[in-house]
Coordinates of C-alpha atoms and ligand atoms in Angstrom, one line a residue:
X1 CA -4.7 11.3 46.3
X2 CA -3.5 12.3 42.9
X3 CA 0.2 13.7 42.7
X4 CA 0.7 17.1 41.4
X5 CA 1.4 17.6 37.6
X6 CA 5.1 17.5 36.4
X7 CA 5.7 21.1 35.1
X8 CA 8.1 21.6 32.2
X9 CA 8.5 24.6 29.6
X10 CA 8.5 24.7 25.8
X11 CA 8.3 27.5 23.2
X12 CA 5.4 25.9 21.2
X13 CA 3.0 23.3 22.6
X14 CA 1.4 21.3 19.8
X15 CA -1.8 19.4 20.1
X16 CA -2.1 16.6 17.5
X17 CA 0.5 14.6 15.6
X18 CA -1.4 14.6 12.2
X19 CA 0.4 16.1 9.3
X20 CA -0.2 19.7 10.5
X21 CA 1.1 19.1 14.1
X22 CA 4.1 17.0 12.8
X23 CA 5.3 19.3 10.1
X24 CA 4.9 22.4 12.2
X25 CA 7.3 20.7 14.8
X26 CA 9.8 20.2 12.2
X27 CA 9.6 23.6 10.6
X28 CA 9.8 25.2 14.1
X29 CA 12.9 23.1 14.8
X30 CA 14.6 24.2 11.6
X31 CA 14.3 27.9 13.1
X32 CA 15.7 26.6 16.4
X33 CA 12.4 26.8 18.2
X34 CA 11.5 24.1 20.7
X35 CA 8.2 22.3 20.7
X36 CA 6.3 19.6 22.5
X37 CA 3.7 17.4 20.5
X38 CA 0.9 15.5 22.2
X39 CA -1.2 13.0 20.5
X40 CA -4.2 11.0 21.7
X41 CA -3.8 8.0 19.4
X42 CA -0.9 5.4 19.1
X43 CA 1.9 5.8 16.8
X44 CA 0.7 2.7 14.9
X45 CA -2.8 4.2 14.5
X46 CA -1.5 7.5 13.3
X47 CA 0.7 5.6 10.6
X48 CA -2.1 3.4 9.4
X49 CA -5.1 5.8 9.1
X50 CA -6.0 5.9 5.5
X51 CA -6.8 9.4 4.2
X52 CA -5.4 11.7 1.5
X53 CA -3.3 10.8 -1.3
X54 CA -2.6 13.9 -3.5
X55 CA -0.1 16.7 -3.0
X56 CA -0.1 20.0 -4.8
X57 CA 3.3 21.1 -6.3
X58 CA 3.7 23.7 -3.4
X59 CA 3.2 21.0 -0.8
X60 CA 5.9 18.9 -2.4
X61 CA 8.4 21.9 -2.6
X62 CA 7.5 22.7 1.2
X63 CA 8.2 19.1 2.1
X64 CA 11.5 19.1 0.1
X65 CA 12.6 22.5 1.6
X66 CA 11.9 20.9 5.1
X67 CA 14.2 18.0 4.1
X68 CA 11.3 15.5 4.2
X69 CA 11.0 14.5 0.7
X70 CA 13.7 11.6 0.3
X71 CA 11.1 8.8 0.0
X72 CA 8.4 11.4 -1.6
X73 CA 10.9 12.1 -4.5
X74 CA 11.6 8.3 -4.9
X75 CA 8.2 6.8 -4.7
X76 CA 5.7 9.6 -5.4
X77 CA 3.8 9.5 -8.7
X78 CA 4.0 12.9 -10.6
X79 CA 0.6 13.5 -12.5
X80 CA 0.3 16.1 -15.1
X81 CA -3.6 16.2 -15.3
X82 CA -6.7 14.3 -14.5
X83 CA -9.5 13.0 -16.6
X84 CA -13.2 14.2 -16.3
X85 CA -15.7 11.6 -17.2
X86 CA -19.4 12.3 -17.9
X87 CA -22.0 11.2 -20.4
X88 CA -19.9 7.9 -21.0
X89 CA -16.9 9.9 -22.4
X90 CA -13.5 10.6 -20.8
X91 CA -11.7 14.0 -21.3
X92 CA -8.2 14.9 -20.4
X93 CA -7.4 18.0 -18.5
X94 CA -3.7 18.9 -19.0
X95 CA -2.3 20.7 -16.1
X96 CA 1.3 21.0 -17.6
X97 CA -0.1 23.0 -20.5
X98 CA -2.8 24.9 -18.5
X99 CA -1.0 25.6 -15.4
X100 CA 2.4 26.7 -16.4
X101 CA 4.0 23.3 -16.0
X102 CA 2.7 22.6 -12.6
X103 CA 1.9 19.1 -11.5
X104 CA 0.5 17.1 -8.6
X105 CA 1.9 14.1 -6.9
X106 CA 0.4 11.0 -5.5
X107 CA 1.9 10.1 -2.2
X108 CA -0.2 8.9 0.7
X109 CA -0.8 10.9 3.8
X110 CA 0.0 7.9 5.8
X111 CA 3.5 7.9 4.2
X112 CA 4.1 11.6 4.9
X113 CA 3.0 10.9 8.5
X114 CA 5.5 8.0 8.8
X115 CA 8.3 10.2 7.3
X116 CA 7.4 12.9 9.8
X117 CA 7.4 10.6 12.8
X118 CA 10.7 8.9 11.8
X119 CA 12.4 12.3 11.4
X120 CA 11.1 13.7 14.7
X121 CA 11.8 10.4 16.6
X122 CA 15.3 10.3 15.1
X123 CA 16.0 14.0 16.2
X124 CA 15.0 13.1 19.6
X125 CA 11.9 15.5 19.5
X126 CA 9.3 15.6 22.3
X127 CA 6.6 13.6 20.6
X128 CA 4.1 11.9 23.1
X129 CA 1.6 9.3 21.7
X130 CA -1.4 7.9 23.7
X131 CA -1.9 10.9 26.0
X132 CA -5.2 11.5 27.7
X133 CA -7.2 14.5 29.2
X134 CA -5.4 16.9 26.8
X135 CA -6.5 20.5 28.0
X136 CA -5.4 24.0 27.0
X137 CA -5.6 26.9 29.4
X138 CA -4.7 30.6 30.1
X139 CA -4.9 31.3 26.4
X140 CA -5.4 35.0 26.7
X141 CA -2.2 35.3 28.7
X142 CA 1.7 35.2 27.6
X143 CA 2.0 31.9 29.2
X144 CA -0.6 29.5 28.0
X145 CA -0.7 26.0 29.4
X146 CA -0.9 22.6 27.8
X147 CA -2.1 19.8 30.2
X148 CA -2.1 16.1 29.6
X149 CA -1.5 12.7 31.1
X150 CA 1.0 10.5 29.5
X151 CA 0.7 6.9 28.5
X152 CA 2.1 5.8 31.8
X153 CA -0.5 7.8 33.8
X154 CA 1.6 10.6 34.8
X155 CA 0.1 14.2 34.6
X156 CA 1.9 17.0 32.9
X157 CA 1.7 20.7 32.9
X158 CA 3.6 22.3 30.0
X159 CA 4.1 26.3 30.3
X160 CA 4.3 27.5 26.4
X161 CA 4.8 30.8 24.6
X162 CA 2.1 29.8 22.2
X163 CA -0.2 26.7 21.7
X164 CA -0.8 25.4 18.2
X165 CA -4.3 23.5 17.9
X166 CA -3.4 20.9 15.2
X167 CA -5.8 18.4 16.6
X168 CA -8.3 18.0 13.7
X169 CA -12.0 18.7 13.4
X170 CA -13.0 16.7 16.6
X171 CA -10.1 18.1 18.8
X172 CA -10.3 19.9 22.0
X173 CA -8.5 23.3 20.9
X174 CA -11.4 24.9 18.9
X175 CA -14.1 24.2 21.6
X176 CA -11.7 25.8 24.1
X177 CA -12.0 29.1 22.5
X178 CA -14.6 31.1 24.5
X179 CA -18.1 31.4 23.1
X180 CA -18.8 34.3 20.9
X181 CA -15.1 34.6 19.6
X182 CA -15.3 32.3 16.5
X183 CA -17.8 32.4 13.8
X184 CA -18.4 29.2 11.9
X185 CA -19.8 28.6 8.5
X186 CA -20.9 24.9 7.7
X187 CA -22.6 22.9 5.0
X188 CA -23.1 19.1 5.2
X189 CA -23.6 17.5 1.8
X190 CA -26.4 14.8 1.3
X191 CA -24.0 12.0 0.3
X192 CA -20.8 10.4 1.4
X193 CA -17.8 8.5 -0.2
X194 CA -17.3 4.9 0.2
X195 CA -13.4 4.4 -0.3
X196 CA -11.4 1.2 -0.9
X197 CA -7.8 0.3 -1.1
X198 CA -7.4 -2.8 -3.5
X199 CA -4.2 -4.8 -4.3
X200 CA -4.5 -4.2 -8.1
X201 CA -2.6 -2.1 -10.3
X202 CA -4.3 1.3 -11.4
X203 CA -6.2 0.9 -14.5
X204 CA -5.5 4.4 -15.5
X205 CA -2.4 6.7 -15.6
X206 CA -4.1 9.6 -14.1
X207 CA -7.1 10.1 -11.7
X208 CA -10.5 9.7 -13.2
X209 CA -13.2 12.0 -11.7
X210 CA -16.5 10.5 -13.1
X211 CA -20.0 11.8 -13.1
X212 CA -22.6 9.0 -13.6
X213 CA -26.4 9.3 -13.2
X214 CA -26.1 6.8 -10.3
X215 CA -23.4 8.9 -8.6
X216 CA -19.8 10.1 -8.6
X217 CA -16.8 7.8 -8.7
X218 CA -13.1 8.6 -8.5
X219 CA -10.2 6.2 -9.5
X220 CA -7.1 7.2 -7.5
X221 CA -4.0 5.1 -6.7
X222 CA -1.4 4.8 -4.0
X223 CA 1.4 2.9 -5.8
X224 CA 2.0 1.1 -9.1
X225 CA 0.5 -1.9 -7.4
X226 CA -2.4 -0.4 -5.3
X227 CA -5.5 1.3 -6.4
X228 CA -7.6 3.8 -4.3
X229 CA -11.2 4.0 -5.5
X230 CA -14.2 6.1 -4.1
X231 CA -17.9 5.8 -4.9
X232 CA -20.7 8.1 -3.9
X233 CA -23.0 6.6 -1.6
X234 CA -26.0 7.9 0.6
X235 CA -25.0 10.0 3.5
X236 CA -26.1 7.5 6.2
X237 CA -25.1 4.4 4.4
X238 CA -23.9 1.4 6.2
X239 CA -20.8 -0.2 5.0
X240 CA -22.2 -3.7 5.8
X241 CA -24.4 -3.1 2.7
X242 CA -21.4 -3.1 0.5
X243 CA -19.9 -6.5 0.0
X244 CA -16.8 -6.5 -2.2
X245 CA -18.6 -7.9 -5.3
X246 CA -21.2 -5.2 -5.1
X247 CA -18.6 -2.5 -4.9
X248 CA -16.7 -3.8 -8.0
X249 CA -20.0 -4.1 -9.9
X250 CA -21.1 -0.7 -9.1
X251 CA -17.5 0.7 -10.2
X252 CA -17.6 -1.3 -13.4
X253 CA -20.9 0.4 -14.2
X254 CA -20.0 3.9 -13.3
X255 CA -16.5 3.9 -15.0
X256 CA -17.5 2.1 -18.1
X257 CA -16.2 3.5 -21.4
X258 CA -15.9 1.6 -24.7
X259 CA -12.3 0.0 -25.0
X260 CA -11.3 0.6 -21.4
X261 CA -11.3 -2.1 -18.5
X262 CA -11.3 -1.6 -14.8
X263 CA -9.1 -4.3 -13.3
X264 CA -10.3 -5.8 -10.1
X265 CA -8.4 -7.0 -7.1
X266 CA -8.6 -8.0 -3.4
X267 CA -10.0 -5.1 -1.3
X268 CA -7.7 -4.5 1.7
X269 CA -9.6 -1.7 3.3
X270 CA -13.0 0.0 3.0
X271 CA -14.7 2.7 4.8
X272 CA -17.3 5.6 4.4
X273 CA -16.5 9.2 5.0
X274 CA -19.2 12.0 5.3
X275 CA -18.7 15.2 3.3
X276 CA -18.9 18.6 4.8
X277 CA -17.4 22.2 4.3
X278 CA -16.6 24.0 7.6
X279 CA -14.6 27.3 8.3
X280 CA -14.0 28.7 11.7
X281 CA -12.7 32.2 11.9
X282 CA -10.5 33.7 13.2
X283 CA -8.0 30.9 13.3
X284 CA -6.6 32.5 16.5
X285 CA -7.5 33.3 20.0
X286 CA -4.9 35.1 22.2
X287 CA -2.0 32.7 22.3
X288 CA -3.8 29.7 20.6
X289 CA -3.6 29.3 16.9
X290 CA -5.7 26.7 15.0
X291 CA -4.3 25.0 11.9
X292 CA -5.6 22.2 9.4
X293 CA -8.8 20.5 10.0
X294 CA -9.1 22.0 13.5
X295 CA -10.1 25.2 11.8
X296 CA -11.5 24.0 8.4
X297 CA -12.8 21.0 6.4
X298 CA -13.5 20.6 2.6
X299 CA -15.2 17.7 1.0
X300 CA -12.4 15.5 -0.5
X301 CA -13.4 16.1 -4.2
X302 CA -10.8 18.9 -4.7
X303 CA -8.1 16.9 -2.8
X304 CA -7.5 20.1 -0.6
X305 CA -7.7 19.2 3.1
X306 CA -4.1 17.9 3.6
X307 CA -2.6 20.6 1.3
X308 CA -4.5 23.4 3.2
X309 CA -3.3 22.0 6.6
X310 CA 0.4 22.0 5.5
X311 CA 0.0 25.5 4.0
X312 CA -1.5 26.8 7.3
X313 CA 1.6 25.6 9.1
X314 CA 4.0 27.2 6.6
X315 CA 2.3 30.4 7.3
X316 CA 2.1 29.8 11.1
X317 CA 5.9 29.0 11.3
X318 CA 6.8 32.3 10.0
X319 CA 4.5 33.9 12.3
X320 CA 5.6 32.1 15.4
X321 CA 9.1 32.6 14.7
X322 CA 8.7 36.3 14.6
X323 CA 6.5 36.2 17.7
X324 CA 8.7 33.9 19.8
X325 CA 12.2 34.9 18.6
X326 CA 11.9 38.7 17.9
X327 CA 8.6 39.5 19.9
X328 CA 7.3 40.8 16.7
X329 CA 3.4 40.4 16.6
X330 CA 2.7 41.5 13.0
X331 CA 2.7 38.2 11.2
X332 CA 0.8 36.5 14.1
X333 CA -1.8 39.3 13.8
X334 CA -2.0 38.5 10.1
X335 CA -2.0 34.7 10.4
X336 CA -5.8 34.1 10.2
X337 CA -6.2 36.5 7.3
X338 CA -3.5 35.2 5.3
X339 CA -4.6 31.6 5.6
X340 CA -8.3 32.2 5.2
X341 CA -7.6 33.6 1.8
X342 CA -6.4 30.2 0.6
X343 CA -8.9 28.4 2.7
X344 CA -11.8 30.1 1.0
X345 CA -10.6 29.6 -2.4
X346 CA -10.1 25.8 -1.7
X347 CA -13.6 25.8 0.0
X348 CA -15.2 27.3 -3.1
X349 CA -13.2 25.0 -5.5
X350 CA -14.1 21.8 -3.5
X351 CA -17.8 22.8 -3.3
X352 CA -17.6 23.6 -7.1
X353 CA -16.1 20.2 -7.8
X354 CA -18.4 18.4 -5.5
X355 CA -21.6 20.1 -7.0
X356 CA -20.6 19.4 -10.5
X357 CA -19.9 15.8 -10.1
X358 CA -22.2 14.3 -7.5
X359 CA -25.9 13.5 -7.8
X360 CA -28.0 15.0 -4.9
X361 CA -30.8 12.9 -3.8
X362 CA -33.4 15.7 -4.7
X363 CA -31.7 16.7 -8.1
X364 CA -34.0 17.1 -11.0
X365 CA -33.5 17.3 -14.7
X366 CA -32.6 20.9 -14.5
X367 CA -29.7 20.1 -12.2
X368 CA -28.5 17.3 -14.3
X369 CA -28.5 19.5 -17.5
X370 CA -26.7 22.2 -15.6
X371 CA -24.1 19.8 -14.4
X372 CA -23.4 18.3 -17.8
X373 CA -23.2 21.7 -19.5
X374 CA -20.7 22.8 -17.0
X375 CA -18.6 19.6 -17.5
X376 CA -18.8 20.2 -21.4
X377 CA -17.6 23.6 -20.9
X378 CA -14.6 22.7 -18.8
X379 CA -13.7 19.9 -21.1
X380 CA -14.0 22.3 -24.3
X381 CA -13.0 25.8 -23.2
X382 CA -9.4 26.6 -22.4
X383 CA -10.4 29.4 -20.1
X384 CA -12.7 27.1 -18.0
X385 CA -10.1 24.2 -17.9
X386 CA -7.5 26.6 -16.8
X387 CA -9.7 27.6 -13.8
X388 CA -9.9 24.1 -12.9
X389 CA -6.1 23.3 -13.5
X390 CA -4.9 26.3 -11.5
X391 CA -7.0 25.6 -8.5
X392 CA -6.2 21.9 -8.4
X393 CA -2.5 22.3 -8.6
X394 CA -2.9 24.9 -5.7
X395 CA -4.1 28.6 -5.8
X396 CA -2.4 30.8 -4.8
X397 CA 0.9 29.0 -5.4
X398 CA 2.5 28.3 -2.0
X399 CA 5.5 30.4 -1.0
X400 CA 7.7 28.5 1.4
X401 CA 8.6 31.7 3.3
X402 CA 12.3 31.7 4.4
X403 CA 12.6 28.0 3.5
X404 CA 13.0 29.0 -0.2
Ligands
RFL501 P1 -5.6 15.2 11.4 O1 -5.1 14.5 10.3 O2 -7.1 15.0 11.7 O3 -4.7 15.2 12.7 C1 -5.2 15.7 14.0 C2 -4.5 14.7 15.1 O4 -4.9 15.3 16.3 C3 -5.2 14.2 17.3 N1 -6.1 14.6 18.4 C4 -5.5 14.8 19.5 N2 -4.4 14.7 20.1 C5 -4.4 15.0 21.5 N3 -5.3 15.5 22.2 C6 -6.5 15.6 21.7 N4 -7.5 15.8 22.5 C7 -6.8 15.2 20.4 N5 -7.8 15.3 19.4 C8 -7.4 14.9 18.2 C9 -5.8 13.2 16.3 O5 -5.8 11.9 16.7 C10 -5.1 13.4 15.0 O6 -4.0 12.5 15.0 O7 -5.6 16.9 11.0 P2 -4.6 17.8 10.2 O8 -3.1 17.5 10.7 O9 -5.1 19.1 10.3 O10 -4.5 17.1 8.7 C11 -5.7 17.3 8.0 C12 -5.8 16.1 6.9 O11 -5.8 14.8 7.6 C13 -7.1 16.1 6.1 O12 -7.4 17.4 5.6 C14 -7.1 15.3 4.9 O13 -6.9 13.9 5.1 C15 -8.2 15.5 3.9 N6 -8.2 14.7 2.8 C16 -7.5 15.0 1.5 N7 -6.8 16.1 1.6 C17 -5.9 16.4 0.6 O14 -5.3 17.4 0.5 N8 -5.9 15.5 -0.6 C18 -6.5 14.3 -0.6 O15 -6.4 13.6 -1.5 C19 -7.7 14.1 0.4 N9 -8.3 13.0 0.5 C20 -9.0 13.5 2.8 C21 -9.0 12.6 1.5 C22 -9.7 13.1 3.8 C23 -10.4 11.8 3.9 N10 -11.0 11.5 5.0 C24 -11.0 10.2 5.5 C25 -11.6 12.4 6.0 C26 -9.7 11.5 1.5 C27 -10.5 11.1 2.6 C28 -11.3 9.8 2.4
PHB502 C1 -7.1 10.0 -2.8 O1 -6.1 9.5 -3.6 O2 -7.2 9.7 -1.8 C2 -7.8 11.1 -3.3 C3 -7.4 11.7 -4.6 C4 -8.0 12.8 -5.1 C5 -9.1 13.3 -4.3 C6 -9.5 12.7 -3.1 C7 -8.7 11.7 -2.6 O3 -9.9 14.4 -4.7

């Protein structure tokens, strides 16, 4: 016989301890709002999962305002631009000049997640890893329920004022919305990224986005000692086809420009990521609010996914504070519209960067010439370069609400 679930109460039940769920829990705590975070994976897994690396200036300000930027300010690498490479030439796009002094910062998502988990743990916040059977119910009532079984096998039922679905693209919250409520728009791209981490100092001071006839390549970094590099590969590619020496040889070929050298080192991690654009709307059903990858996905070429996820929870914090503390629905009712404005801008920018820089399997000579013409225009025209720069550093610039 199964024993009855342990019943507790919280103001906000949060599904998922990725960057969105963890930051939401912290921002709510700063407003005096209680939350419970449940996470399917282990703490070690969440802290090791390799993903994003680039933060918009608004994201950095948000983390600072939340008191979470101690290590970010010490270890993050501020970048004032990127290089665009095509036709064997490299061109600099200067964000400081083009985007009113705004910059971006290289600081790995894994480090943000570690910082957030350390803070939440030190504060004694309810953060449960390795839960199973997460369910959300009664979403169209004022007392939605969050159910899960903890790592010790004990079943829990948490009565909430609101539930935040921060459980990523493959989570359970979006599918819990009844059929017919959400409309989804999706595009799968016919290529993927093979990403590596390598113990070698970056060969560049700023990121290189490179269009090559054989496919896109991106030189990024994690620290002054660690490089992060991506290669476009076919959508269904098997990582077993890419021994380390093939990866380096392909990178050498795609990044080659006269007088510049790509330094090689030992590869410590490699994986392949599919690319898709996806938006579900509205980002709310009753007392369930979706945030981050649970509601939308962009291809990584624009470096927007993590930044969008954190922007969502900044907007959601204001909305939930008004709802839970003052019973004022206005911001909650506007949550989806407010987020989707930024989401669609980032979706367009990420699609544009992806289309301009990747080689589609069916691309013809017309496609190639159109890409090259667009790249030459961005490199030569201040107006076109400004469009890239202001989107890359984050548009519209993030307001940090009452956090300042
Ligand atoms: P996450 O990080 O996927 O976290 C969701 C969490 O929910 C948990 N979960 C559940 N927990 C409990 N019960 C369940 N039933 C659950 N189901 C799922 C999961 O285990 C997980 O811990 O979503 P979140 O918080 O919305 O954050 C989104 C970001 O992770 C994502 O958008 C970025 O990583 C995208 N991205 C990039 N974004 C940027 O802003 N800049 C970049 O430079 C950048 N580069 C990238 C990227 C993503 C990449 N990959 C691998 C997809 C580079 C790559 C290669
Ligand atoms: C990364 O460093 O992982 C990264 C940087 C820029 C992108 C995507 C990924 O556009």
